[in-house]
PDB file of C-alpha atoms in Angstrom:
ATOM      1  CA  THR B 238      -6.104 -22.141  65.753  1.00  0.00           C
ATOM      2  CA  PHE B 239      -5.386 -19.049  67.761  1.00  0.00           C
ATOM      3  CA  ILE B 240      -2.297 -17.474  69.358  1.00  0.00           C
ATOM      4  CA  THR B 241      -2.192 -17.234  73.129  1.00  0.00           C
ATOM      5  CA  SER B 242      -1.216 -13.815  74.453  1.00  0.00           C
ATOM      6  CA  GLY B 243       1.518 -14.926  76.841  1.00  0.00           C
ATOM      7  CA  ASP B 244       3.534 -17.024  74.457  1.00  0.00           C
ATOM      8  CA  MET B 245       3.688 -17.824  70.789  1.00  0.00           C
ATOM      9  CA  ASP B 246       2.144 -21.300  71.017  1.00  0.00           C
ATOM     10  CA  CYS B 247      -0.866 -21.842  68.812  1.00  0.00           C
ATOM     11  CA  MET B 248      -3.748 -23.699  70.439  1.00  0.00           C
ATOM     12  CA  PRO B 249      -6.592 -25.382  68.561  1.00  0.00           C
ATOM     13  CA  CYS B 250      -9.999 -23.770  68.865  1.00  0.00           C
ATOM     14  CA  PRO B 251     -12.482 -26.017  70.692  1.00  0.00           C
ATOM     15  CA  ALA B 252     -15.361 -27.731  68.895  1.00  0.00           C
ATOM     16  CA  GLY B 253     -18.231 -25.362  68.145  1.00  0.00           C
ATOM     17  CA  THR B 254     -15.850 -22.438  67.425  1.00  0.00           C
ATOM     18  CA  ARG B 255     -13.646 -21.179  64.562  1.00  0.00           C
ATOM     19  CA  SER B 256     -10.723 -18.835  63.965  1.00  0.00           C
ATOM     20  CA  SER B 257      -8.935 -17.340  60.994  1.00  0.00           C
ATOM     21  CA  SER B 258      -5.147 -17.288  60.704  1.00  0.00           C
ATOM     22  CA  ARG B 259      -3.337 -14.937  63.133  1.00  0.00           C
ATOM     23  CA  SER B 260      -6.418 -14.713  65.330  1.00  0.00           C
ATOM     24  CA  ALA B 261      -6.002 -14.051  69.020  1.00  0.00           C
ATOM     25  CA  GLU B 262      -9.270 -15.781  69.954  1.00  0.00           C
ATOM     26  CA  CYS B 263     -11.866 -18.240  68.716  1.00  0.00           C
ATOM     27  CA  GLU B 264     -15.348 -17.193  67.553  1.00  0.00           C
ATOM     28  CA  VAL B 265     -18.422 -19.217  68.474  1.00  0.00           C
ATOM     29  CA  CYS B 266     -20.115 -20.784  65.448  1.00  0.00           C
ATOM     30  CA  PRO B 267     -23.486 -19.212  64.625  1.00  0.00           C
ATOM     31  CA  ILE B 268     -26.673 -21.085  65.558  1.00  0.00           C
ATOM     32  CA  GLY B 269     -27.453 -23.612  62.828  1.00  0.00           C
ATOM     33  CA  SER B 270     -23.795 -24.482  62.231  1.00  0.00           C
ATOM     34  CA  TRP B 271     -21.060 -26.576  63.840  1.00  0.00           C
ATOM     35  CA  SER B 272     -17.322 -27.306  63.823  1.00  0.00           C
ATOM     36  CA  SER B 273     -14.925 -29.855  65.188  1.00  0.00           C
ATOM     37  CA  GLU B 274     -11.810 -28.873  67.149  1.00  0.00           C
ATOM     38  CA  GLY B 275      -9.217 -26.707  65.382  1.00  0.00           C
ATOM     39  CA  GLN B 276     -11.341 -25.507  62.465  1.00  0.00           C
ATOM     40  CA  SER B 277     -11.112 -22.184  60.626  1.00  0.00           C
ATOM     41  CA  SER B 278     -14.760 -22.259  59.542  1.00  0.00           C
ATOM     42  CA  CYS B 279     -18.128 -23.568  60.658  1.00  0.00           C
ATOM     43  CA  VAL B 280     -20.300 -25.974  58.657  1.00  0.00           C
ATOM     44  CA  THR B 281     -23.947 -24.993  58.074  1.00  0.00           C
ATOM     45  CA  CYS B 282     -26.548 -27.608  59.037  1.00  0.00           C
ATOM     46  CA  GLN B 283     -28.442 -28.926  56.013  1.00  0.00           C
ATOM     47  CA  ARG B 284     -32.220 -28.988  55.500  1.00  0.00           C
ATOM     48  CA  GLY B 285     -33.822 -31.415  57.966  1.00  0.00           C
ATOM     49  CA  TYR B 286     -31.043 -30.877  60.552  1.00  0.00           C
ATOM     50  CA  PHE B 287     -30.527 -28.219  63.228  1.00  0.00           C
ATOM     51  CA  THR B 288     -28.307 -27.153  66.087  1.00  0.00           C
ATOM     52  CA  PRO B 289     -29.657 -24.712  68.699  1.00  0.00           C
ATOM     53  CA  GLU B 290     -26.226 -23.872  70.108  1.00  0.00           C
ATOM     54  CA  PRO B 291     -22.628 -24.362  68.982  1.00  0.00           C
ATOM     55  CA  LYS B 292     -22.149 -28.102  68.611  1.00  0.00           C
ATOM     56  CA  VAL B 293     -19.798 -30.639  67.149  1.00  0.00           C
ATOM     57  CA  SER B 294     -22.521 -31.920  64.778  1.00  0.00           C
ATOM     58  CA  CYS B 295     -26.040 -31.169  63.564  1.00  0.00           C
ATOM     59  CA  LEU B 296     -29.042 -33.005  64.983  1.00  0.00           C
ATOM     60  CA  HIS B 297     -31.711 -34.615  62.796  1.00  0.00           C
ATOM     61  CA  CYS B 298     -35.155 -33.001  63.173  1.00  0.00           C
ATOM     62  CA  PRO B 299     -37.596 -35.295  65.023  1.00  0.00           C
ATOM     63  CA  ASP B 300     -40.418 -36.982  63.081  1.00  0.00           C
ATOM     64  CA  GLY B 301     -43.157 -34.537  62.096  1.00  0.00           C
ATOM     65  CA  LYS B 302     -40.761 -31.556  62.057  1.00  0.00           C
ATOM     66  CA  TRP B 303     -38.580 -29.868  59.404  1.00  0.00           C
ATOM     67  CA  SER B 304     -35.963 -27.136  59.023  1.00  0.00           C
ATOM     68  CA  LEU B 305     -34.234 -25.063  56.369  1.00  0.00           C
ATOM     69  CA  ASP B 306     -30.458 -24.931  55.872  1.00  0.00           C
ATOM     70  CA  GLY B 307     -28.702 -23.277  58.836  1.00  0.00           C
ATOM     71  CA  SER B 308     -31.627 -23.596  61.262  1.00  0.00           C
ATOM     72  CA  GLY B 309     -31.347 -23.448  65.015  1.00  0.00           C
ATOM     73  CA  GLU B 310     -34.729 -25.156  65.482  1.00  0.00           C
ATOM     74  CA  CYS B 311     -37.178 -27.461  63.754  1.00  0.00           C
ATOM     75  CA  LYS B 312     -40.777 -26.493  62.985  1.00  0.00           C
ATOM     76  CA  ASP B 313     -43.885 -28.690  62.857  1.00  0.00           C
ATOM     77  CA  CYS B 314     -44.970 -29.919  59.446  1.00  0.00           C
ATOM     78  CA  PRO B 315     -48.294 -28.183  58.732  1.00  0.00           C
ATOM     79  CA  GLY B 316     -51.585 -30.086  58.822  1.00  0.00           C
ATOM     80  CA  GLY B 317     -51.989 -32.178  55.662  1.00  0.00           C
ATOM     81  CA  TRP B 318     -48.210 -32.744  55.501  1.00  0.00           C
ATOM     82  CA  TRP B 319     -45.885 -35.238  57.273  1.00  0.00           C
ATOM     83  CA  ARG B 320     -42.229 -36.213  57.753  1.00  0.00           C
ATOM     84  CA  SER B 321     -40.585 -39.305  59.179  1.00  0.00           C
ATOM     85  CA  SER B 322     -36.934 -40.125  59.860  1.00  0.00           C
ATOM     86  CA  GLY B 323     -34.754 -40.323  56.784  1.00  0.00           C
ATOM     87  CA  LEU B 324     -36.607 -37.499  55.014  1.00  0.00           C
ATOM     88  CA  THR B 325     -35.343 -33.931  55.022  1.00  0.00           C
ATOM     89  CA  SER B 326     -38.615 -32.203  54.042  1.00  0.00           C
ATOM     90  CA  CYS B 327     -42.318 -32.575  54.822  1.00  0.00           C
ATOM     91  CA  LEU B 328     -44.388 -34.460  52.252  1.00  0.00           C
ATOM     92  CA  MET B 329     -48.012 -33.773  51.322  1.00  0.00           C
ATOM     93  CA  CYS B 330     -50.672 -36.317  52.329  1.00  0.00           C
ATOM     94  CA  ALA B 331     -52.362 -37.918  49.326  1.00  0.00           C
ATOM     95  CA  ALA B 332     -56.021 -37.310  48.492  1.00  0.00           C
ATOM     96  CA  GLY B 333     -58.170 -39.410  50.832  1.00  0.00           C
ATOM     97  CA  ALA B 334     -55.815 -38.964  53.817  1.00  0.00           C
ATOM     98  CA  ARG B 335     -55.225 -36.304  56.481  1.00  0.00           C
ATOM     99  CA  SER B 336     -52.736 -35.317  59.170  1.00  0.00           C
ATOM    100  CA  ALA B 337     -52.521 -32.843  62.043  1.00  0.00           C
ATOM    101  CA  ASN B 338     -49.641 -30.379  62.606  1.00  0.00           C
ATOM    102  CA  GLY B 339     -46.377 -32.163  63.454  1.00  0.00           C
ATOM    103  CA  SER B 340     -47.420 -35.581  62.119  1.00  0.00           C
ATOM    104  CA  SER B 341     -45.062 -38.388  61.152  1.00  0.00           C
ATOM    105  CA  GLY B 342     -47.619 -39.958  58.785  1.00  0.00           C
ATOM    106  CA  CYS B 343     -51.083 -39.606  57.258  1.00  0.00           C
ATOM    107  CA  THR B 344     -54.321 -41.328  58.257  1.00  0.00           C
ATOM    108  CA  ASP B 345     -56.944 -42.454  55.725  1.00  0.00           C
ATOM    109  CA  CYS B 346     -60.272 -40.636  55.823  1.00  0.00           C
ATOM    110  CA  PRO B 347     -63.038 -42.893  57.218  1.00  0.00           C
ATOM    111  CA  ALA B 348     -65.936 -44.156  55.083  1.00  0.00           C
ATOM    112  CA  GLY B 349     -68.385 -41.396  54.187  1.00  0.00           C
ATOM    113  CA  ARG B 350     -65.655 -38.729  54.212  1.00  0.00           C
ATOM    114  CA  PHE B 351     -63.043 -37.468  51.706  1.00  0.00           C
ATOM    115  CA  SER B 352     -60.101 -35.053  51.444  1.00  0.00           C
ATOM    116  CA  ASP B 353     -58.037 -33.292  48.813  1.00  0.00           C
ATOM    117  CA  ALA B 354     -54.270 -33.829  48.739  1.00  0.00           C
ATOM    118  CA  GLY B 355     -52.570 -31.797  51.503  1.00  0.00           C
ATOM    119  CA  SER B 356     -55.735 -31.371  53.560  1.00  0.00           C
ATOM    120  CA  PRO B 357     -55.540 -31.455  57.369  1.00  0.00           C
ATOM    121  CA  VAL B 358     -59.185 -32.636  57.660  1.00  0.00           C
ATOM    122  CA  CYS B 359     -61.637 -35.020  56.009  1.00  0.00           C
ATOM    123  CA  GLU B 360     -64.947 -33.579  54.873  1.00  0.00           C
ATOM    124  CA  GLU B 361     -68.313 -35.307  54.934  1.00  0.00           C
ATOM    125  CA  CYS B 362     -69.651 -36.617  51.615  1.00  0.00           C
ATOM    126  CA  PRO B 363     -72.806 -34.717  50.636  1.00  0.00           C
ATOM    127  CA  ALA B 364     -76.198 -36.419  50.276  1.00  0.00           C
ATOM    128  CA  GLY B 365     -76.470 -38.418  47.048  1.00  0.00           C
ATOM    129  CA  THR B 366     -72.817 -39.528  47.242  1.00  0.00           C
ATOM    130  CA  TRP B 367     -70.731 -42.115  49.141  1.00  0.00           C
ATOM    131  CA  SER B 368     -67.112 -43.089  49.859  1.00  0.00           C
ATOM    132  CA  ARG B 369     -65.014 -45.869  51.345  1.00  0.00           C
ATOM    133  CA  PRO B 370     -61.980 -45.347  53.646  1.00  0.00           C
ATOM    134  CA  GLY B 371     -59.140 -43.479  51.902  1.00  0.00           C
ATOM    135  CA  PHE B 372     -61.238 -42.026  49.056  1.00  0.00           C
ATOM    136  CA  GLY B 373     -60.115 -38.649  47.719  1.00  0.00           C
ATOM    137  CA  ARG B 374     -63.533 -37.939  46.201  1.00  0.00           C
ATOM    138  CA  CYS B 375     -67.099 -39.040  46.919  1.00  0.00           C
ATOM    139  CA  LYS B 376     -68.788 -41.177  44.258  1.00  0.00           C
ATOM    140  CA  ASN B 377     -72.262 -40.352  42.923  1.00  0.00           C
ATOM    141  CA  CYS B 378     -75.111 -42.707  43.800  1.00  0.00           C
ATOM    142  CA  PRO B 379     -76.433 -44.354  40.611  1.00  0.00           C
ATOM    143  CA  PRO B 380     -79.984 -43.784  39.370  1.00  0.00           C
ATOM    144  CA  GLY B 381     -82.506 -45.729  41.456  1.00  0.00           C
ATOM    145  CA  SER B 382     -80.600 -45.153  44.725  1.00  0.00           C
ATOM    146  CA  GLN B 383     -80.011 -42.483  47.377  1.00  0.00           C
ATOM    147  CA  SER B 384     -77.754 -41.630  50.314  1.00  0.00           C
ATOM    148  CA  ALA B 385     -77.689 -39.352  53.345  1.00  0.00           C
ATOM    149  CA  PRO B 386     -74.705 -37.048  54.052  1.00  0.00           C
ATOM    150  CA  GLY B 387     -71.624 -38.993  55.230  1.00  0.00           C
ATOM    151  CA  SER B 388     -72.719 -42.312  53.700  1.00  0.00           C
ATOM    152  CA  SER B 389     -70.455 -45.255  52.941  1.00  0.00           C
ATOM    153  CA  GLU B 390     -72.930 -46.735  50.446  1.00  0.00           C
ATOM    154  CA  CYS B 391     -76.118 -45.933  48.549  1.00  0.00           C
ATOM    155  CA  SER B 392     -79.468 -47.539  49.335  1.00  0.00           C
ATOM    156  CA  LEU B 393     -81.907 -48.630  46.651  1.00  0.00           C
ATOM    157  CA  CYS B 394     -85.181 -46.766  46.185  1.00  0.00           C
ATOM    158  CA  ASP B 395     -88.308 -48.704  47.263  1.00  0.00           C
ATOM    159  CA  ALA B 396     -90.725 -50.087  44.689  1.00  0.00           C
ATOM    160  CA  GLY B 397     -92.993 -47.317  43.431  1.00  0.00           C
ATOM    161  CA  SER B 398     -90.285 -44.645  43.714  1.00  0.00           C
ATOM    162  CA  HIS B 399     -87.287 -43.544  41.638  1.00  0.00           C
ATOM    163  CA  SER B 400     -84.202 -41.284  41.662  1.00  0.00           C
ATOM    164  CA  LEU B 401     -81.809 -39.758  39.189  1.00  0.00           C
ATOM    165  CA  LEU B 402     -77.988 -39.799  39.280  1.00  0.00           C
ATOM    166  CA  ASN B 403     -76.600 -38.188  42.477  1.00  0.00           C
ATOM    167  CA  SER B 404     -80.051 -38.003  44.100  1.00  0.00           C
ATOM    168  CA  VAL B 405     -80.537 -36.769  47.620  1.00  0.00           C
ATOM    169  CA  GLY B 406     -83.697 -38.856  47.958  1.00  0.00           C
ATOM    170  CA  CYS B 407     -86.143 -41.085  46.155  1.00  0.00           C
ATOM    171  CA  ALA B 408     -89.377 -39.600  44.770  1.00  0.00           C
ATOM    172  CA  PRO B 409     -92.716 -41.374  44.255  1.00  0.00           C
ATOM    173  CA  CYS B 410     -93.500 -42.378  40.708  1.00  0.00           C
ATOM    174  CA  ALA B 411     -96.014 -40.171  38.914  1.00  0.00           C
ATOM    175  CA  SER B 412     -99.581 -41.421  38.368  1.00  0.00           C
ATOM    176  CA  GLY B 413     -99.705 -43.928  35.555  1.00  0.00           C
ATOM    177  CA  THR B 414     -96.034 -45.037  36.052  1.00  0.00           C
ATOM    178  CA  ARG B 415     -94.397 -47.724  38.140  1.00  0.00           C
ATOM    179  CA  SER B 416     -90.939 -48.885  39.313  1.00  0.00           C
ATOM    180  CA  GLY B 417     -89.361 -51.850  40.983  1.00  0.00           C
ATOM    181  CA  VAL B 418     -86.773 -51.757  43.762  1.00  0.00           C
ATOM    182  CA  GLY B 419     -83.745 -49.759  42.584  1.00  0.00           C
ATOM    183  CA  TRP B 420     -85.240 -48.634  39.249  1.00  0.00           C
TER     184      TRP B 420
END
């Protein structure tokens, strides 16, 4: 409350302001804090909440955004991270998923691609490997098979050719040797 200059009546400070005892005027709460009517102090907004101007309450950051304690604004979650309502901080996408800046969720990597945890992008599996949707790592093609970059499966080597583990391609059998399909 504050004392009016013309008389000795004390008036409550309006919402969004504060005053100490014997104050002649009310002070506006700092950005990132709030107060209800007649308060002597302002309350700091908690992580995940903000107030850009003196308010009577803090606002929840929108999905895909976050804030620190006492913030006047929310910032986008970085790529590879996400936040939805009910959470106060951004969470890292799991391996095999990705997200862009300001996302409210993660999306699985498509077949033939992978990602590490917290990655904003999915990378193509190299030749000799494969993956299914949502894989965090590419799997090696077994002996007797091959794959091109970005493959979702390995293909068997033709009869008369062979490959080793993680092969980029199949090679013809040497003279005096043979193989069946997928040997």
